Amino acid sequence: MPTAILTGQPVPGSSLEGDLRSLGFDVRLASDAGETETLLAAVPANERVAVVDARFVGHLHALRLGLTDPRFTASVIPGAVSVQPEARRALTRAVTRESVAAGNAAVATENLVERLGEALDADDLAVYHPELGTLVAAVPADPQERNEVRQAVSAVDDEAVRLRSAVKARDGFFTTYCISPYSRYIARWCARRGLTPNQVTTASLITALIAAGCAATGTRAGYVAAGLLLLFSFVLDCTDGQLARYSLQYSTLGAWLDATFDRAKEYAYYAGLALGAARGGDDVWALALGAMILQTCRHVVDFSFNEANHDATANTSPTAALSDKLDSVGWTVWVRRMIVLPIGERWAMIAVLTALTTPRITFYALLVGCAFAATYTTAGRVLRSLTRKAHRTDRAAQALVDLTDSGMLAEYLTRFAGRLPRIGPALVAFAAGAIVVTSAALAPYGSWWPVLGAVVYVLLSPAALLRPLKGALDWLVPPFFRAAEYLTVLALAVNADVNGALPAAFGLVAAVAYHHYDTVYRIRGNAGAPPHWLVRAIGGHEGRTLLVTVLAALLTAAQFEVALTVVAVAVALLVLVESIRFWVSSGAPAVHDEGEPA
């Protein structure tokens, strides 16, 4: 149980002690800095501890935001400080200094908490100061001011503020106007019944998988049920994050589950649509795989661009200035958010088209919409990059290298870097990808031309490792490599022209894509890329690409289907076991919530 130390003389009639107990704190009283030091030393080192001025007056939710958010090692609001075990030493040092000063001179004990907050800020510590908005948190100096603060507290409904703050400040049009107005109340209902965000996330996944199963029946009733269930799954998907924000139940595992389950739900639904279409005699597996490839590559573009500019020191791009200007006009904000087809709009479109049309039409609309969105966003980012004057850091360059997922072959070939042309890495990656994808798409099944193209691809793959990826367009290197690998698998499976080849290719790309998403979430949490042994074990992008082309040249179409299945299962097992081990371990990063890519 966390401990809250109330400092100073208790105020008659104050509800502060009860409020702290309602938030789960064991409350202890300290009259001065010396007693505070003694009580602090008695609190177990692995527990959260808060120091609160006994004169504090404010909303319960202000205390909740300042004292209980698990994402931050130290938090400060007026009249209260809170630290997790990682920041305990800094608080102990500050309290000890106050205790020594109080023993040697006359020190005003009533401002102890304020000085502790200042000491934490001055320490080399990332201190979180919650945005309270209309919520009140204050330490009145006299009875008259206390009266005024209490009136200010009464004038603001903190439950209404809590419900509003449960919803993301920035979200898509469909989510903002069609889901969040009621899903926040579902989140509150869940909180009052003790449900956790992880439970709601799991319910959303199960609902989406049932939707995929309904779509796989290939009947009109199944398609209608699938569309409705997909929408309900999205409602739950919004609810889990709102529940986390409403009750401040953030967790590393929860952030990972939310991020990975979103991908699992969408791509499982694609597979369900493809299975349903096959029952009706229509083979749309190529469209399903194409939709997954396009969506995954869109995300890689998002991740790469954001990581490349994560800590850039300047942004002088006129394109960025124009974007900021457009965002200041109400209607353009919503239009620009909708045309990038974020998850809310995308899932709504998929659900409606599933219920009313056929899987083929659904995939056609999805491919056209996502292709337009990808073109729009990528073109804007290219323009920003070309017109931007910014210094990109070593951290950003390393993140891009990690995102390329280069394996043992690429690393070995860097020894001969001096013999390779010194041209832009993005241009080399694009050319290498174009060669292997074109050869795989145009050559008949069983031809060795795709192998030759893959060899050229492998020889050019060290482009990402030769020098730091700090160029204006170097963030395009990971997306080009991703597209090349995925499209090569798609082309070879299409050319095999045998039942089962495309579903096996779908499974392989899904397994590899999961590995790439896992890499992104680790980088976001400042935990670096997956272990080097894993990247080597699954071959790196260049090794896998070469492998599938060699298998297609050596094996019959039926044998190729089996080989793809075996490779998919092997990759999936390796990346899933390592990913689960990492994300449930104590070393997993605290990935913050607000980050769903389009």
Coordinates of C-alpha atoms in Angstrom, one line a residue:
M1 CA 0.0 0.0 0.0
P2 CA 1.4 3.5 -0.9
T3 CA 1.9 5.9 2.0
A4 CA 0.9 9.5 2.3
I5 CA 2.6 11.7 4.9
L6 CA 0.5 14.7 6.0
T7 CA 2.8 17.5 7.1
G8 CA 1.9 20.4 9.4
Q9 CA -1.0 20.8 11.8
P10 CA -4.3 19.2 10.7
V11 CA -7.1 21.5 9.7
P12 CA -10.4 21.0 11.5
G13 CA -13.1 19.8 9.2
S14 CA -10.7 18.9 6.4
S15 CA -11.6 15.9 4.2
L16 CA -8.0 15.5 3.1
E17 CA -7.2 12.5 5.2
G18 CA -10.3 10.7 4.0
D19 CA -9.6 11.6 0.3
L20 CA -6.1 10.2 0.5
R21 CA -7.5 7.0 2.1
S22 CA -10.0 6.7 -0.7
L23 CA -7.2 6.8 -3.2
G24 CA -5.6 3.8 -1.5
F25 CA -3.0 5.6 0.7
D26 CA -2.0 4.7 4.2
V27 CA -2.0 8.1 5.9
R28 CA 0.5 9.2 8.5
L29 CA 0.9 12.5 10.3
A30 CA 4.1 14.6 10.7
S31 CA 4.2 17.9 12.4
D32 CA 7.6 19.0 11.0
A33 CA 10.5 18.1 8.7
G34 CA 12.1 15.9 11.3
E35 CA 9.1 13.7 11.8
T36 CA 8.6 13.6 8.0
E37 CA 12.2 12.3 7.6
T38 CA 11.5 9.6 10.2
L39 CA 8.2 8.5 8.7
L40 CA 9.7 8.5 5.2
A41 CA 12.6 6.2 6.3
A42 CA 10.0 3.8 7.7
V43 CA 8.2 3.4 4.4
P44 CA 9.3 0.3 2.5
A45 CA 11.7 1.2 -0.4
N46 CA 9.5 -0.5 -3.0
E47 CA 6.4 1.5 -2.3
R48 CA 5.1 4.8 -3.7
V49 CA 5.2 7.6 -1.1
A50 CA 3.5 11.1 -1.1
V51 CA 4.1 14.1 1.0
V52 CA 1.1 16.4 1.3
D53 CA 0.6 19.7 3.1
A54 CA -2.2 19.3 5.7
R55 CA -3.7 22.6 4.6
F56 CA -4.3 21.3 1.0
V57 CA -7.7 22.1 -0.5
G58 CA -8.7 20.9 -3.9
H59 CA -10.5 18.3 -6.0
L60 CA -10.1 14.6 -5.3
H61 CA -9.2 14.1 -9.0
A62 CA -6.5 16.7 -8.7
L63 CA -5.0 14.6 -6.0
R64 CA -5.4 11.5 -8.1
L65 CA -3.6 13.0 -11.0
G66 CA -0.8 14.3 -8.9
L67 CA -0.3 11.3 -6.6
T68 CA -1.3 8.1 -8.3
D69 CA -0.3 8.2 -12.0
P70 CA 2.0 5.1 -12.4
R71 CA 3.7 6.4 -15.6
F72 CA 5.9 9.0 -13.9
T73 CA 8.6 8.5 -11.3
A74 CA 7.9 11.9 -9.6
S75 CA 4.8 14.2 -9.7
V76 CA 4.2 17.6 -8.2
I77 CA 1.0 19.6 -7.8
P78 CA 0.5 22.6 -5.4
G79 CA 0.6 21.2 -1.9
A80 CA 1.6 17.6 -2.8
V81 CA 4.5 15.6 -4.1
S82 CA 4.6 11.9 -5.0
V83 CA 7.5 9.7 -5.9
Q84 CA 7.9 6.1 -7.0
P85 CA 10.8 3.9 -5.8
E86 CA 13.0 5.1 -8.6
A87 CA 12.8 8.7 -7.3
R88 CA 12.8 7.9 -3.6
R89 CA 16.5 8.9 -3.0
A90 CA 15.9 12.3 -4.5
L91 CA 12.9 12.9 -2.1
T92 CA 14.9 11.5 0.9
R93 CA 17.8 13.9 0.1
A94 CA 15.4 16.8 0.0
V95 CA 13.7 15.9 3.2
T96 CA 17.0 15.4 5.0
R97 CA 18.2 18.8 3.9
E98 CA 15.0 20.3 5.3
S99 CA 15.3 18.4 8.5
V100 CA 18.9 19.6 9.0
A101 CA 17.9 23.2 8.2
A102 CA 15.0 23.0 10.6
G103 CA 17.4 21.8 13.4
N104 CA 19.9 24.7 12.8
A105 CA 17.6 27.6 12.1
A106 CA 14.1 28.8 12.1
V107 CA 12.5 27.4 9.0
A108 CA 8.9 27.8 8.1
T109 CA 7.4 24.3 8.3
E110 CA 4.2 25.3 6.6
N111 CA 6.0 25.6 3.2
L112 CA 7.8 22.2 3.5
V113 CA 6.0 20.5 0.6
E114 CA 6.5 23.5 -1.7
R115 CA 10.2 23.4 -1.0
L116 CA 10.3 19.7 -1.6
G117 CA 8.7 20.1 -5.0
E118 CA 11.3 22.8 -5.9
A119 CA 14.1 20.4 -4.7
L120 CA 12.8 17.6 -6.9
D121 CA 12.6 20.0 -9.9
A122 CA 16.2 21.1 -9.2
D123 CA 17.4 17.5 -9.0
D124 CA 18.3 15.7 -12.2
L125 CA 14.9 14.1 -12.3
A126 CA 12.0 14.2 -14.8
V127 CA 9.2 15.6 -12.6
Y128 CA 5.6 15.5 -14.0
H129 CA 3.4 18.5 -13.4
P130 CA -0.2 17.5 -14.4
E131 CA -2.3 19.9 -16.4
L132 CA -5.1 20.5 -13.9
G133 CA -7.2 22.8 -16.1
T134 CA -10.3 23.8 -14.1
L135 CA -9.5 21.5 -11.3
V136 CA -8.4 23.2 -8.1
A137 CA -5.3 22.4 -6.0
A138 CA -4.1 25.0 -3.5
V139 CA -2.7 25.6 -0.1
P140 CA -4.6 28.5 1.4
A141 CA -2.6 30.8 3.7
D142 CA -5.5 31.9 6.0
P143 CA -9.2 31.1 6.7
Q144 CA -10.5 33.7 4.3
E145 CA -8.4 32.3 1.4
R146 CA -9.4 28.8 2.4
N147 CA -13.1 29.7 2.2
E148 CA -12.5 31.1 -1.3
V149 CA -10.7 28.0 -2.5
R150 CA -13.5 25.8 -1.1
Q151 CA -16.0 27.8 -3.1
A152 CA -13.9 27.4 -6.2
V153 CA -13.8 23.6 -5.6
S154 CA -17.6 23.6 -5.3
A155 CA -18.0 25.5 -8.5
V156 CA -16.3 22.8 -10.6
D157 CA -17.7 19.3 -11.0
D158 CA -14.5 17.2 -10.9
E159 CA -16.4 14.1 -12.1
A160 CA -17.4 15.9 -15.3
V161 CA -13.7 17.0 -15.7
R162 CA -12.6 13.4 -15.1
L163 CA -15.0 12.1 -17.8
R164 CA -13.9 14.7 -20.3
S165 CA -10.2 14.0 -19.6
A166 CA -10.8 10.3 -20.2
V167 CA -11.1 11.0 -23.9
K168 CA -8.1 11.7 -26.0
A169 CA -7.6 15.4 -26.8
R170 CA -6.8 14.6 -30.4
D171 CA -8.7 11.8 -32.2
G172 CA -10.4 11.1 -35.5
F173 CA -13.8 12.5 -36.5
F174 CA -15.7 9.2 -36.2
T175 CA -14.2 8.4 -32.8
T176 CA -14.7 11.9 -31.4
Y177 CA -18.4 12.3 -32.5
C178 CA -19.7 8.7 -32.8
I179 CA -17.9 6.7 -30.1
S180 CA -16.5 8.9 -27.3
P181 CA -19.7 10.6 -26.4
Y182 CA -21.0 7.3 -24.8
S183 CA -17.9 5.1 -24.5
R184 CA -16.6 7.3 -21.7
Y185 CA -19.6 6.3 -19.6
I186 CA -18.9 2.6 -20.4
A187 CA -15.4 3.3 -19.1
R188 CA -16.8 4.7 -15.9
W189 CA -19.2 1.8 -15.5
C190 CA -16.2 -0.6 -15.9
A191 CA -14.2 1.4 -13.3
R192 CA -17.0 1.3 -10.7
R193 CA -17.1 -2.5 -11.1
G194 CA -13.4 -3.0 -10.7
L195 CA -12.7 -4.0 -14.3
T196 CA -9.2 -3.2 -15.6
P197 CA -8.2 -1.8 -19.0
N198 CA -6.4 -5.1 -19.8
Q199 CA -9.6 -7.0 -19.3
V200 CA -11.5 -4.6 -21.7
T201 CA -8.6 -4.8 -24.2
T202 CA -8.9 -8.6 -24.1
A203 CA -12.7 -8.4 -24.5
S204 CA -12.1 -6.2 -27.6
L205 CA -9.8 -8.8 -29.1
I206 CA -12.2 -11.6 -28.5
T207 CA -15.0 -9.6 -30.0
A208 CA -13.0 -8.9 -33.1
L209 CA -12.0 -12.5 -33.5
I210 CA -15.6 -13.5 -33.2
A211 CA -16.3 -10.9 -35.9
A212 CA -13.6 -12.5 -38.1
G213 CA -15.2 -15.9 -37.5
C214 CA -18.6 -14.5 -38.6
A215 CA -17.1 -13.1 -41.7
A216 CA -15.5 -16.4 -42.4
T217 CA -18.9 -18.1 -42.7
G218 CA -19.4 -16.4 -46.1
T219 CA -23.1 -15.8 -45.5
R220 CA -25.0 -12.4 -45.6
A221 CA -26.1 -12.9 -42.0
G222 CA -22.5 -13.6 -41.0
Y223 CA -21.3 -10.5 -42.8
V224 CA -23.9 -8.3 -41.0
A225 CA -23.0 -9.8 -37.7
A226 CA -19.3 -9.3 -38.4
G227 CA -19.8 -5.7 -39.2
L228 CA -21.7 -5.0 -36.0
L229 CA -19.2 -6.9 -33.9
L230 CA -16.3 -5.1 -35.5
L231 CA -17.9 -1.8 -34.5
F232 CA -18.5 -3.0 -31.0
S233 CA -14.9 -4.2 -30.8
F234 CA -13.8 -0.7 -31.7
V235 CA -16.1 0.8 -29.0
L236 CA -14.3 -1.5 -26.5
D237 CA -11.0 -0.5 -28.0
C238 CA -11.7 3.1 -27.2
T239 CA -13.1 2.2 -23.8
D240 CA -9.9 0.5 -22.6
G241 CA -7.8 3.7 -23.1
Q242 CA -10.6 5.9 -21.6
L243 CA -10.8 3.5 -18.6
A244 CA -7.0 3.8 -18.2
R245 CA -7.2 7.6 -18.2
Y246 CA -10.3 7.8 -16.1
S247 CA -8.9 5.6 -13.3
L248 CA -5.2 6.1 -14.0
Q249 CA -4.7 2.4 -14.5
Y250 CA -1.7 2.6 -16.8
S251 CA 0.7 -0.3 -17.2
T252 CA 3.5 -1.4 -19.5
L253 CA 1.7 -4.6 -20.3
G254 CA -1.5 -2.8 -21.0
A255 CA 0.2 -0.4 -23.5
W256 CA 1.7 -3.4 -25.3
L257 CA -1.5 -5.4 -25.4
D258 CA -3.5 -2.4 -26.7
A259 CA -1.0 -1.7 -29.4
T260 CA -0.5 -5.3 -30.6
F261 CA -4.1 -6.3 -30.3
D262 CA -5.2 -3.5 -32.6
R263 CA -3.0 -5.0 -35.3
A264 CA -4.1 -8.6 -34.5
K265 CA -7.7 -7.6 -34.6
E266 CA -7.6 -5.8 -38.0
Y267 CA -5.4 -8.4 -39.8
A268 CA -7.4 -11.3 -38.3
Y269 CA -10.5 -9.7 -39.7
Y270 CA -8.9 -9.4 -43.1
A271 CA -8.2 -13.2 -43.0
G272 CA -11.9 -13.8 -42.0
L273 CA -13.1 -11.8 -45.0
A274 CA -10.8 -13.8 -47.3
L275 CA -12.0 -17.1 -45.8
G276 CA -15.7 -16.0 -46.2
A277 CA -15.1 -15.0 -49.8
A278 CA -13.5 -18.3 -50.6
R279 CA -16.6 -20.1 -49.3
G280 CA -18.5 -18.2 -51.9
G281 CA -16.0 -19.1 -54.7
D282 CA -14.1 -15.8 -54.7
D283 CA -10.4 -15.8 -54.0
V284 CA -9.4 -12.5 -52.4
W285 CA -6.4 -13.6 -50.4
A286 CA -4.1 -11.5 -52.6
L287 CA -6.3 -8.4 -51.8
A288 CA -6.2 -9.3 -48.1
L289 CA -2.5 -9.6 -48.1
G290 CA -2.1 -6.4 -50.1
A291 CA -4.3 -4.6 -47.6
M292 CA -2.2 -5.8 -44.7
I293 CA 1.1 -4.9 -46.5
L294 CA -0.2 -1.4 -47.4
Q295 CA -1.4 -0.8 -43.8
T296 CA 1.8 -2.0 -42.3
C297 CA 3.9 0.1 -44.6
R298 CA 1.8 3.1 -43.7
H299 CA 2.6 2.5 -40.1
V300 CA 6.3 2.1 -40.8
V301 CA 6.3 5.4 -42.6
D302 CA 4.7 7.0 -39.5
F303 CA 7.1 5.5 -37.1
S304 CA 10.2 6.2 -39.2
F305 CA 9.3 9.8 -39.8
N306 CA 8.5 10.4 -36.2
E307 CA 11.6 8.7 -34.9
A308 CA 13.8 10.6 -37.4
N309 CA 12.4 13.9 -36.1
H310 CA 11.8 12.8 -32.5
D311 CA 14.5 15.1 -31.1
A312 CA 15.4 17.3 -34.0
T313 CA 16.7 20.7 -32.8
A314 CA 14.7 22.8 -35.2
N315 CA 11.7 22.9 -37.5
T316 CA 12.0 25.6 -40.2
S317 CA 9.9 23.9 -42.8
P318 CA 7.4 26.1 -44.6
T319 CA 5.4 23.0 -45.2
A320 CA 5.1 22.5 -41.5
A321 CA 4.1 26.1 -41.0
L322 CA 1.3 25.7 -43.6
S323 CA 0.2 22.6 -41.8
D324 CA 0.0 24.4 -38.5
K325 CA -2.0 27.2 -40.2
L326 CA -4.5 24.7 -41.6
D327 CA -4.8 23.1 -38.2
S328 CA -6.0 26.5 -36.8
V329 CA -9.1 26.4 -39.0
G330 CA -11.8 24.2 -37.6
W331 CA -13.2 22.4 -40.6
T332 CA -9.8 21.7 -42.2
V333 CA -8.6 19.9 -39.1
W334 CA -11.4 17.3 -39.4
V335 CA -11.0 17.0 -43.1
R336 CA -7.3 16.3 -42.8
R337 CA -7.8 13.8 -40.0
M338 CA -10.5 11.9 -42.0
I339 CA -8.6 11.7 -45.3
V340 CA -5.7 9.9 -43.7
L341 CA -8.2 7.1 -42.8
P342 CA -7.4 6.7 -39.1
I343 CA -8.5 3.6 -37.3
G344 CA -12.0 4.8 -36.4
E345 CA -12.9 5.8 -40.0
R346 CA -11.2 2.8 -41.4
W347 CA -13.0 0.3 -39.2
A348 CA -16.3 2.0 -39.7
M349 CA -15.8 1.8 -43.5
I350 CA -14.8 -1.9 -43.3
A351 CA -17.8 -2.7 -41.0
V352 CA -20.4 -1.0 -43.2
L353 CA -19.0 -2.4 -46.5
T354 CA -18.8 -5.9 -45.0
A355 CA -22.5 -5.8 -44.0
L356 CA -23.8 -4.3 -47.2
T357 CA -21.4 -5.5 -50.0
T358 CA -18.9 -8.3 -50.6
P359 CA -15.4 -8.9 -49.3
R360 CA -13.9 -8.1 -52.7
I361 CA -15.6 -4.7 -52.8
T362 CA -14.5 -4.1 -49.1
F363 CA -10.9 -4.8 -50.0
Y364 CA -11.0 -2.6 -53.1
A365 CA -12.4 0.3 -51.1
L366 CA -9.8 -0.3 -48.3
L367 CA -6.9 -0.5 -50.8
V368 CA -8.0 2.7 -52.6
G369 CA -8.6 4.6 -49.4
C370 CA -5.4 3.5 -47.7
A371 CA -3.4 4.2 -50.9
F372 CA -4.7 7.7 -51.1
A373 CA -4.0 8.3 -47.4
A374 CA -0.5 6.9 -47.7
T375 CA 0.2 9.1 -50.7
Y376 CA -1.1 12.2 -49.0
T377 CA 0.8 11.7 -45.7
T378 CA 4.0 10.5 -47.3
A379 CA 4.1 13.3 -49.8
G380 CA 3.6 15.9 -47.1
R381 CA 6.4 14.3 -45.0
V382 CA 8.8 14.3 -48.0
L383 CA 8.1 18.0 -48.6
R384 CA 8.7 18.7 -44.9
S385 CA 11.9 16.8 -44.9
L386 CA 13.2 18.5 -48.1
T387 CA 12.4 22.0 -46.8
R388 CA 13.4 21.4 -43.2
K389 CA 16.7 22.6 -41.7
A390 CA 17.3 20.5 -38.7
H391 CA 20.1 18.6 -37.0
R392 CA 19.1 15.0 -36.4
T393 CA 20.7 13.2 -33.4
D394 CA 22.6 10.0 -33.1
R395 CA 19.6 8.5 -31.2
A396 CA 17.3 9.2 -34.2
A397 CA 19.8 7.7 -36.6
Q398 CA 20.2 4.5 -34.5
A399 CA 16.4 4.2 -34.3
L400 CA 16.2 4.2 -38.1
V401 CA 18.9 1.5 -38.3
D402 CA 17.0 -0.6 -35.8
L403 CA 13.8 -0.2 -37.8
T404 CA 15.5 -1.5 -41.0
D405 CA 15.9 -4.9 -39.3
S406 CA 19.1 -5.7 -41.1
G407 CA 20.5 -9.2 -40.5
M408 CA 23.8 -11.1 -40.6
L409 CA 24.2 -10.8 -44.4
A410 CA 23.9 -7.0 -44.4
E411 CA 26.3 -6.7 -41.5
Y412 CA 28.9 -8.9 -43.2
L413 CA 28.7 -7.0 -46.4
T414 CA 29.5 -3.7 -44.6
R415 CA 33.1 -4.9 -44.6
F416 CA 33.2 -4.1 -48.3
A417 CA 31.4 -0.7 -47.8
G418 CA 34.2 1.1 -49.6
R419 CA 33.3 -0.6 -52.9
L420 CA 29.6 0.5 -52.8
P421 CA 28.4 3.7 -54.4
R422 CA 28.2 6.6 -52.0
I423 CA 24.7 7.7 -52.8
G424 CA 21.6 8.3 -50.7
P425 CA 20.6 5.3 -48.6
A426 CA 16.9 6.0 -49.4
L427 CA 17.6 5.8 -53.2
V428 CA 19.6 2.6 -52.8
A429 CA 16.9 1.0 -50.7
F430 CA 14.3 2.0 -53.3
A431 CA 16.3 0.7 -56.2
A432 CA 17.1 -2.6 -54.4
G433 CA 13.5 -3.1 -53.5
A434 CA 12.3 -2.3 -57.0
I435 CA 14.7 -4.8 -58.5
V436 CA 13.7 -7.8 -56.3
V437 CA 9.9 -7.0 -56.4
T438 CA 9.9 -6.6 -60.2
S439 CA 11.8 -9.8 -60.8
A440 CA 9.5 -11.7 -58.5
A441 CA 6.4 -10.3 -60.1
L442 CA 7.3 -10.7 -63.7
A443 CA 9.2 -14.0 -63.8
P444 CA 7.2 -17.2 -64.0
Y445 CA 7.1 -19.4 -60.9
G446 CA 10.2 -21.5 -60.5
S447 CA 12.5 -19.0 -62.4
W448 CA 15.9 -18.1 -60.9
W449 CA 15.4 -14.4 -61.9
P450 CA 13.8 -13.6 -58.6
V451 CA 16.9 -15.2 -56.9
L452 CA 19.2 -13.0 -58.9
G453 CA 17.0 -10.0 -58.0
A454 CA 17.2 -11.0 -54.3
V455 CA 21.0 -11.3 -54.6
V456 CA 21.2 -7.8 -55.8
Y457 CA 18.9 -6.7 -53.0
V458 CA 21.2 -8.4 -50.5
L459 CA 24.3 -6.8 -52.0
L460 CA 22.6 -3.3 -51.7
S461 CA 21.1 -4.0 -48.2
P462 CA 24.1 -2.5 -46.3
A463 CA 23.1 0.9 -47.5
A464 CA 21.4 1.5 -44.1
L465 CA 24.5 0.5 -42.2
L466 CA 27.3 2.4 -43.9
R467 CA 26.9 5.8 -42.2
P468 CA 24.5 7.5 -39.8
L469 CA 21.0 7.9 -41.2
K470 CA 20.7 11.6 -40.7
G471 CA 19.9 12.7 -44.3
A472 CA 16.7 14.5 -45.1
L473 CA 15.0 11.4 -46.6
D474 CA 16.8 8.6 -44.7
W475 CA 13.6 7.9 -42.8
L476 CA 12.3 6.3 -46.0
V477 CA 14.9 3.5 -45.8
P478 CA 12.9 1.3 -43.4
P479 CA 9.6 1.6 -45.3
F480 CA 11.3 0.8 -48.6
F481 CA 12.9 -2.4 -47.1
R482 CA 9.5 -3.4 -45.5
A483 CA 7.6 -2.9 -48.8
A484 CA 10.3 -4.9 -50.7
E485 CA 10.2 -7.9 -48.4
Y486 CA 6.4 -8.1 -48.1
L487 CA 5.7 -7.5 -51.8
T488 CA 8.3 -10.1 -52.8
V489 CA 6.4 -12.7 -50.7
L490 CA 3.1 -11.6 -52.2
A491 CA 4.4 -11.8 -55.8
L492 CA 5.9 -15.2 -55.3
A493 CA 2.7 -16.6 -53.7
V494 CA 0.6 -15.2 -56.5
N495 CA 2.8 -16.7 -59.2
A496 CA 2.7 -20.1 -57.4
D497 CA -1.0 -20.2 -58.2
V498 CA -1.8 -23.1 -55.8
N499 CA -4.4 -23.2 -53.1
G500 CA -2.9 -22.3 -49.8
A501 CA 0.1 -20.4 -51.0
L502 CA -1.4 -17.0 -50.4
P503 CA -2.8 -17.8 -47.0
A504 CA 0.7 -19.2 -46.0
A505 CA 2.2 -15.9 -47.4
F506 CA -0.4 -14.0 -45.3
G507 CA 0.8 -15.8 -42.2
L508 CA 4.5 -15.2 -42.9
V509 CA 4.0 -11.5 -43.5
A510 CA 1.8 -11.2 -40.4
A511 CA 4.6 -12.9 -38.3
V512 CA 7.3 -10.6 -39.7
A513 CA 5.1 -7.5 -39.4
Y514 CA 4.5 -8.4 -35.7
H515 CA 8.3 -8.4 -35.2
H516 CA 8.5 -5.0 -36.8
Y517 CA 5.7 -3.6 -34.7
D518 CA 7.4 -5.0 -31.6
T519 CA 10.6 -3.3 -32.6
V520 CA 8.8 0.1 -32.9
Y521 CA 7.2 -0.2 -29.4
R522 CA 10.5 -1.0 -27.8
I523 CA 12.1 2.0 -29.5
R524 CA 9.3 4.2 -28.3
G525 CA 9.9 3.1 -24.8
N526 CA 13.6 3.8 -25.1
A527 CA 14.5 0.2 -24.7
G528 CA 16.3 -0.2 -28.0
A529 CA 15.7 -2.8 -30.6
P530 CA 15.0 -6.5 -29.9
P531 CA 18.0 -8.6 -29.0
H532 CA 20.6 -9.1 -31.8
W533 CA 20.3 -12.9 -31.6
L534 CA 16.6 -12.7 -32.5
V535 CA 17.2 -10.5 -35.6
R536 CA 19.9 -12.9 -36.7
A537 CA 17.8 -16.0 -36.0
I538 CA 15.0 -14.8 -38.2
G539 CA 17.4 -13.7 -40.9
G540 CA 16.9 -9.9 -41.2
H541 CA 14.9 -8.5 -44.0
E542 CA 17.6 -9.4 -46.6
G543 CA 18.0 -12.9 -45.4
R544 CA 14.3 -13.7 -45.4
T545 CA 13.8 -12.1 -48.9
L546 CA 16.6 -14.3 -50.3
L547 CA 15.3 -17.4 -48.6
V548 CA 11.8 -17.1 -50.0
T549 CA 13.1 -16.5 -53.6
V550 CA 15.4 -19.6 -53.3
L551 CA 12.5 -21.7 -52.0
A552 CA 10.3 -20.6 -54.9
A553 CA 13.1 -21.5 -57.4
L554 CA 13.9 -25.0 -55.9
L555 CA 10.4 -26.3 -54.8
T556 CA 7.2 -27.1 -56.6
A557 CA 4.3 -24.8 -56.0
A558 CA 2.7 -27.3 -53.5
Q559 CA 6.0 -27.7 -51.7
F560 CA 6.5 -23.9 -51.6
E561 CA 3.2 -23.5 -49.8
V562 CA 4.4 -25.9 -47.1
A563 CA 7.7 -24.2 -46.9
L564 CA 6.1 -20.8 -46.4
T565 CA 3.9 -22.2 -43.7
V566 CA 6.9 -23.7 -41.9
V567 CA 8.9 -20.4 -42.1
A568 CA 5.9 -18.5 -40.9
V569 CA 5.4 -20.7 -37.9
A570 CA 9.1 -20.6 -37.0
V571 CA 9.3 -16.8 -37.2
A572 CA 6.1 -16.4 -35.3
L573 CA 7.2 -18.7 -32.5
L574 CA 10.6 -17.0 -32.1
V575 CA 9.3 -13.4 -32.1
L576 CA 6.2 -14.1 -29.9
V577 CA 8.2 -16.0 -27.2
E578 CA 10.8 -13.3 -27.0
S579 CA 8.3 -10.4 -27.2
I580 CA 6.1 -11.9 -24.5
R581 CA 9.2 -12.5 -22.3
F582 CA 10.3 -8.9 -22.7
W583 CA 7.0 -7.2 -22.2
V584 CA 6.1 -9.0 -19.0
S585 CA 9.6 -8.6 -17.6
S586 CA 10.5 -5.9 -15.1
G587 CA 12.8 -4.2 -17.7
A588 CA 9.9 -3.4 -20.1
P589 CA 9.6 0.3 -20.8
A590 CA 6.6 2.4 -19.7
V591 CA 5.2 3.1 -23.1
H592 CA 2.7 6.0 -22.7
D593 CA -0.8 5.7 -23.9
E594 CA -1.8 8.2 -26.6
G595 CA -0.2 6.7 -29.7
E596 CA -2.2 4.9 -32.3
P597 CA -0.9 5.4 -35.8
A598 CA -3.3 5.7 -38.7

